[in-house]
mmCIF file of C-alpha atoms and ligand atoms in Angstrom:
data_model
loop_
_atom_site.group_PDB
_atom_site.id
_atom_site.type_symbol
_atom_site.label_atom_id
_atom_site.label_comp_id
_atom_site.label_asym_id
_atom_site.label_seq_id
_atom_site.Cartn_x
_atom_site.Cartn_y
_atom_site.Cartn_z
ATOM 1 C CA MET D 1 -3.944 -1.865 -5.013
ATOM 2 C CA HIS D 2 -5.173 -5.389 -4.276
ATOM 3 C CA VAL D 3 -8.693 -6.292 -5.381
ATOM 4 C CA LEU D 4 -10.838 -9.375 -4.864
ATOM 5 C CA LEU D 5 -13.136 -9.892 -7.850
ATOM 6 C CA VAL D 6 -16.090 -12.245 -7.407
ATOM 7 C CA GLU D 7 -17.567 -13.037 -10.805
ATOM 8 C CA ASP D 8 -18.722 -16.417 -12.147
ATOM 9 C CA ASP D 9 -18.630 -15.352 -15.801
ATOM 10 C CA ALA D 10 -15.092 -16.528 -16.566
ATOM 11 C CA PRO D 11 -14.445 -14.461 -19.738
ATOM 12 C CA LEU D 12 -15.720 -11.306 -18.014
ATOM 13 C CA ALA D 13 -13.657 -12.052 -14.895
ATOM 14 C CA GLU D 14 -10.601 -12.505 -17.091
ATOM 15 C CA SER D 15 -11.090 -9.250 -18.971
ATOM 16 C CA ILE D 16 -11.667 -7.280 -15.747
ATOM 17 C CA SER D 17 -8.703 -8.834 -13.955
ATOM 18 C CA SER D 18 -6.363 -8.323 -16.895
ATOM 19 C CA ALA D 19 -7.431 -4.658 -17.123
ATOM 20 C CA MET D 20 -6.598 -4.326 -13.411
ATOM 21 C CA ARG D 21 -3.216 -5.973 -13.856
ATOM 22 C CA ALA D 22 -2.478 -3.693 -16.794
ATOM 23 C CA ARG D 23 -2.890 -0.843 -14.318
ATOM 24 C CA GLY D 24 -0.467 -2.458 -11.931
ATOM 25 C CA TRP D 25 -3.154 -3.662 -9.515
ATOM 26 C CA ARG D 26 -3.227 -7.147 -8.065
ATOM 27 C CA ALA D 27 -6.471 -8.982 -8.753
ATOM 28 C CA ASP D 28 -7.634 -12.284 -7.267
ATOM 29 C CA VAL D 29 -10.713 -13.896 -8.812
ATOM 30 C CA SER D 30 -13.311 -16.079 -7.122
ATOM 31 C CA ALA D 31 -16.268 -17.580 -9.041
ATOM 32 C CA ARG D 32 -18.290 -18.097 -5.853
ATOM 33 C CA GLY D 33 -19.366 -16.031 -2.874
ATOM 34 C CA GLU D 34 -18.971 -18.645 -0.109
ATOM 35 C CA PRO D 35 -15.198 -18.312 0.386
ATOM 36 C CA VAL D 36 -15.213 -14.500 0.309
ATOM 37 C CA PRO D 37 -15.640 -13.678 4.027
ATOM 38 C CA ALA D 38 -12.743 -15.991 4.947
ATOM 39 C CA SER D 39 -10.559 -14.618 2.134
ATOM 40 C CA LEU D 40 -11.053 -11.081 3.420
ATOM 41 C CA MET D 41 -9.953 -12.145 6.905
ATOM 42 C CA GLN D 42 -6.762 -13.645 5.505
ATOM 43 C CA ASP D 43 -5.631 -11.068 2.979
ATOM 44 C CA PRO D 44 -5.395 -7.292 3.236
ATOM 45 C CA TYR D 45 -7.522 -6.347 0.189
ATOM 46 C CA ASP D 46 -8.230 -2.739 -0.754
ATOM 47 C CA ALA D 47 -11.571 -3.387 -2.436
ATOM 48 C CA LEU D 48 -14.133 -6.021 -3.343
ATOM 49 C CA VAL D 49 -15.924 -6.227 -6.704
ATOM 50 C CA LEU D 50 -18.969 -8.427 -6.278
ATOM 51 C CA ASP D 51 -21.316 -9.767 -8.943
ATOM 52 C CA ILE D 52 -24.900 -10.152 -7.676
ATOM 53 C CA GLY D 53 -25.833 -13.207 -9.747
ATOM 54 C CA LEU D 54 -23.592 -16.014 -8.464
ATOM 55 C CA PRO D 55 -24.063 -19.776 -8.105
ATOM 56 C CA GLY D 56 -24.660 -20.812 -4.484
ATOM 57 C CA ILE D 57 -25.056 -17.779 -2.220
ATOM 58 C CA ASP D 58 -25.581 -14.683 -4.337
ATOM 59 C CA GLY D 59 -23.704 -11.402 -4.187
ATOM 60 C CA LEU D 60 -26.224 -9.782 -1.845
ATOM 61 C CA GLU D 61 -25.910 -12.584 0.707
ATOM 62 C CA THR D 62 -22.135 -12.543 0.316
ATOM 63 C CA LEU D 63 -22.155 -8.815 1.049
ATOM 64 C CA ARG D 64 -24.358 -9.311 4.098
ATOM 65 C CA ARG D 65 -21.898 -11.885 5.479
ATOM 66 C CA VAL D 66 -18.915 -9.637 4.753
ATOM 67 C CA ARG D 67 -20.476 -6.697 6.604
ATOM 68 C CA ALA D 68 -21.669 -8.988 9.412
ATOM 69 C CA GLN D 69 -18.056 -9.818 10.217
ATOM 70 C CA GLY D 70 -17.298 -6.128 10.583
ATOM 71 C CA SER D 71 -15.455 -5.517 7.314
ATOM 72 C CA MET D 72 -15.592 -1.911 6.109
ATOM 73 C CA LEU D 73 -13.908 -2.733 2.806
ATOM 74 C CA PRO D 74 -15.115 -0.685 -0.200
ATOM 75 C CA VAL D 75 -17.529 -2.834 -2.231
ATOM 76 C CA LEU D 76 -18.590 -2.267 -5.835
ATOM 77 C CA MET D 77 -21.524 -4.457 -6.905
ATOM 78 C CA LEU D 78 -22.050 -5.667 -10.464
ATOM 79 C CA THR D 79 -25.493 -6.542 -11.697
ATOM 80 C CA ALA D 80 -26.796 -7.861 -14.989
ATOM 81 C CA ARG D 81 -30.306 -7.299 -13.753
ATOM 82 C CA ASP D 82 -31.173 -3.689 -14.188
ATOM 83 C CA ALA D 83 -33.632 -4.028 -11.321
ATOM 84 C CA ILE D 84 -34.072 -1.224 -8.846
ATOM 85 C CA GLU D 85 -34.649 -3.737 -6.006
ATOM 86 C CA ASP D 86 -31.177 -5.211 -6.410
ATOM 87 C CA ARG D 87 -29.526 -1.840 -6.317
ATOM 88 C CA VAL D 88 -31.526 -0.680 -3.318
ATOM 89 C CA LEU D 89 -30.867 -3.940 -1.482
ATOM 90 C CA GLY D 90 -27.185 -3.799 -2.331
ATOM 91 C CA LEU D 91 -26.821 -0.260 -1.063
ATOM 92 C CA GLU D 92 -28.869 -1.063 2.055
ATOM 93 C CA ARG D 93 -26.582 -3.957 2.823
ATOM 94 C CA GLY D 94 -23.545 -1.775 2.628
ATOM 95 C CA ALA D 95 -22.376 -1.692 -0.990
ATOM 96 C CA ASP D 96 -20.563 1.563 -1.765
ATOM 97 C CA ASP D 97 -21.402 1.710 -5.463
ATOM 98 C CA TYR D 98 -22.753 -0.458 -8.251
ATOM 99 C CA LEU D 99 -22.425 -0.875 -12.006
ATOM 100 C CA VAL D 100 -25.009 -2.337 -14.373
ATOM 101 C CA LYS D 101 -23.693 -4.753 -17.003
ATOM 102 C CA PRO D 102 -22.575 -4.216 -19.653
ATOM 103 C CA PHE D 103 -20.138 -1.503 -18.596
ATOM 104 C CA ALA D 104 -16.872 -0.112 -19.923
ATOM 105 C CA LEU D 105 -13.811 -1.495 -18.139
ATOM 106 C CA ALA D 106 -12.426 2.023 -17.867
ATOM 107 C CA GLU D 107 -15.512 3.054 -15.926
ATOM 108 C CA LEU D 108 -15.182 0.139 -13.543
ATOM 109 C CA LEU D 109 -11.548 1.015 -12.835
ATOM 110 C CA ALA D 110 -12.308 4.717 -12.378
ATOM 111 C CA ARG D 111 -15.211 4.058 -9.972
ATOM 112 C CA LEU D 112 -13.175 1.567 -7.993
ATOM 113 C CA HIS D 113 -10.256 3.925 -7.705
ATOM 114 C CA ALA D 114 -12.571 6.690 -6.464
ATOM 115 C CA LEU D 115 -14.117 4.348 -3.885
ATOM 116 C CA VAL D 116 -10.763 3.350 -2.506
ATOM 117 C CA ARG D 117 -9.604 6.976 -2.292
ATOM 118 C CA ARG D 118 -12.750 7.954 -0.398
ATOM 119 C CA HIS D 119 -12.335 4.986 1.899
ATOM 120 C CA GLU D 120 -8.734 5.906 2.680
ATOM 121 C CA GLN D 121 -9.791 9.433 3.558
ATOM 122 C CA ARG D 122 -12.490 8.088 5.891
ATOM 123 C CA GLN D 123 -9.943 5.736 7.408
ATOM 124 C CA SER D 124 -7.736 8.618 8.454
ATOM 125 C CA GLN D 125 -7.589 7.798 12.083
ATOM 126 C CA THR D 126 -5.409 7.052 15.030
ATOM 127 C CA LEU D 127 -5.122 3.500 16.265
ATOM 128 C CA GLU D 128 -4.531 3.225 20.002
ATOM 129 C CA LEU D 129 -3.459 0.460 22.327
ATOM 130 C CA ALA D 130 -2.417 1.288 25.894
ATOM 131 C CA GLN D 131 0.042 4.240 25.490
ATOM 132 C CA LEU D 132 0.825 3.345 21.878
ATOM 133 C CA ARG D 133 -0.722 5.478 19.124
ATOM 134 C CA PHE D 134 -0.455 5.060 15.391
ATOM 135 C CA ASP D 135 -1.580 7.666 12.852
ATOM 136 C CA THR D 136 -2.603 5.669 9.775
ATOM 137 C CA VAL D 137 -2.437 8.674 7.458
ATOM 138 C CA GLY D 138 0.848 10.175 8.531
ATOM 139 C CA ARG D 139 2.162 6.677 9.292
ATOM 140 C CA ARG D 140 3.640 7.867 12.563
ATOM 141 C CA ALA D 141 3.736 6.106 15.872
ATOM 142 C CA GLN D 142 3.939 7.650 19.322
ATOM 143 C CA ILE D 143 4.192 6.494 22.887
ATOM 144 C CA GLY D 144 2.138 9.052 24.759
ATOM 145 C CA ASP D 145 3.398 12.318 23.238
ATOM 146 C CA GLN D 146 6.810 10.978 22.310
ATOM 147 C CA PRO D 147 7.417 10.114 18.642
ATOM 148 C CA LEU D 148 8.604 6.583 18.063
ATOM 149 C CA HIS D 149 11.250 6.113 15.393
ATOM 150 C CA LEU D 150 10.442 3.080 13.276
ATOM 151 C CA SER D 151 11.978 1.618 10.129
ATOM 152 C CA ALA D 152 9.699 1.303 7.081
ATOM 153 C CA ARG D 153 9.311 -2.411 7.801
ATOM 154 C CA GLU D 154 8.498 -1.915 11.446
ATOM 155 C CA CYS D 155 5.972 0.728 10.453
ATOM 156 C CA VAL D 156 3.879 -1.449 8.083
ATOM 157 C CA VAL D 157 4.043 -4.393 10.453
ATOM 158 C CA LEU D 158 2.973 -2.321 13.460
ATOM 159 C CA GLN D 159 0.032 -0.734 11.625
ATOM 160 C CA TYR D 160 -1.284 -4.151 10.650
ATOM 161 C CA LEU D 161 -0.775 -5.641 14.110
ATOM 162 C CA MET D 162 -2.626 -2.699 15.657
ATOM 163 C CA LEU D 163 -5.535 -3.183 13.246
ATOM 164 C CA LYS D 164 -5.593 -6.838 14.318
ATOM 165 C CA THR D 165 -5.031 -6.264 18.043
ATOM 166 C CA GLY D 166 -5.709 -9.391 20.058
ATOM 167 C CA GLN D 167 -5.635 -11.676 17.000
ATOM 168 C CA VAL D 168 -2.842 -13.957 15.907
ATOM 169 C CA VAL D 169 -1.385 -12.664 12.640
ATOM 170 C CA ALA D 170 0.402 -15.250 10.498
ATOM 171 C CA ARG D 171 4.018 -14.700 9.468
ATOM 172 C CA ASP D 172 3.009 -14.792 5.769
ATOM 173 C CA GLN D 173 0.527 -11.978 6.291
ATOM 174 C CA LEU D 174 3.256 -9.803 7.764
ATOM 175 C CA THR D 175 5.938 -10.613 5.210
ATOM 176 C CA GLY D 176 3.329 -10.018 2.474
ATOM 177 C CA LEU D 177 3.053 -6.398 3.665
ATOM 178 C CA ILE D 178 6.769 -5.706 3.348
ATOM 179 C CA PRO D 179 7.366 -4.451 -0.204
ATOM 180 C CA ASP D 180 10.983 -5.558 -0.562
ATOM 181 C CA TRP D 181 10.644 -8.840 1.301
ATOM 182 C CA ALA D 182 12.665 -11.572 -0.449
ATOM 183 C CA PRO D 183 10.454 -14.688 -0.787
ATOM 184 C CA GLY D 184 13.229 -17.031 0.380
ATOM 185 C CA SER D 185 14.031 -15.065 3.541
ATOM 186 C CA SER D 186 14.346 -17.168 6.670
ATOM 187 C CA ASP D 187 11.976 -17.002 9.615
ATOM 188 C CA ASN D 188 14.862 -15.445 11.524
ATOM 189 C CA ALA D 189 14.758 -12.379 9.253
ATOM 190 C CA LEU D 190 11.179 -11.657 10.318
ATOM 191 C CA GLU D 191 11.981 -12.479 13.935
ATOM 192 C CA LEU D 192 14.717 -9.839 13.775
ATOM 193 C CA VAL D 193 12.245 -7.187 12.593
ATOM 194 C CA MET D 194 9.830 -8.260 15.307
ATOM 195 C CA SER D 195 12.342 -8.251 18.124
ATOM 196 C CA ARG D 196 13.469 -4.718 17.263
ATOM 197 C CA LEU D 197 9.863 -3.599 17.054
ATOM 198 C CA ARG D 198 9.076 -5.335 20.347
ATOM 199 C CA ALA D 199 11.877 -3.499 22.139
ATOM 200 C CA LYS D 200 10.588 -0.147 20.828
ATOM 201 C CA ILE D 201 6.909 -0.570 21.637
ATOM 202 C CA GLU D 202 6.895 -2.504 24.897
ATOM 203 C CA PRO D 203 7.492 0.646 26.999
ATOM 204 C CA ALA D 204 3.977 1.684 25.844
ATOM 205 C CA GLY D 205 2.413 -1.069 27.960
ATOM 206 C CA VAL D 206 1.859 -3.459 25.089
ATOM 207 C CA ARG D 207 3.102 -6.960 24.513
ATOM 208 C CA LEU D 208 4.119 -8.437 21.159
ATOM 209 C CA ARG D 209 3.945 -12.183 21.559
ATOM 210 C CA THR D 210 5.419 -14.830 19.298
ATOM 211 C CA VAL D 211 2.839 -17.605 18.993
ATOM 212 C CA ARG D 212 5.002 -20.564 18.091
ATOM 213 C CA GLY D 213 4.120 -22.103 14.730
ATOM 214 C CA LEU D 214 1.338 -19.564 14.102
ATOM 215 C CA GLY D 215 2.569 -16.012 14.061
ATOM 216 C CA TYR D 216 2.432 -12.924 16.249
ATOM 217 C CA LEU D 217 -0.077 -11.309 18.526
ATOM 218 C CA LEU D 218 -0.174 -7.730 19.812
ATOM 219 C CA GLU D 219 -2.057 -7.007 22.999
ATOM 220 C CA ALA D 220 -2.088 -4.657 25.949
ATOM 221 C CA THR D 221 0.032 -5.861 28.842
ATOM 222 C CA PRO D 222 -2.352 -7.236 31.457
ATOM 223 C CA ALA D 223 -2.605 -4.935 34.477
ATOM 224 C CA GLY D 224 -0.612 -6.027 37.533
HETATM 225 CA CA1 LIG A 301 -23.063 -13.759 -12.676
#
């Protein structure tokens, strides 16, 4: 699980993030809200933990911007102010849960875990592009009614590209999804995965383009 924690209280941020790491989660910490929307576009996080009282734009405004860009990421708000208005506002703006400081770290982890589980269940869906279908729960791809046989690598890469249809996805984003990817692997190693995937999916009426110097883009083949 990969969590973005936005908390300007450095000792608190450190104790939360080390508790997450102790559980085997990855935790990135930001002390400010401004960079959060861009960070979420770049990295595939599983959840956002957002303090309300932040320097610069506060947690509520950060949340509004995150939701405004269409992110459905589970969000747990933290507030030192035990004020009903903050909680109501947070929930209205699309927070999934909140915790009032001080809280037990174990409770934070348990609530976050529950949020992510619920989110994954809601996400159970089929992604579709032209004749290509991808079941995000069963992690199965089909062209029309025909199952498509994919390697584990091709499978994670395809799911992500389908979620980002029409957008250029950087090479690093894709290699970051592959659990056993060796950091020193050459660009050719990814290109090999992509060319095999391309050959399998193109009969579905989709096109997997290499955007030189940037990454890859999946789109429907233009008609005609
Ligand atoms: Ca704060």
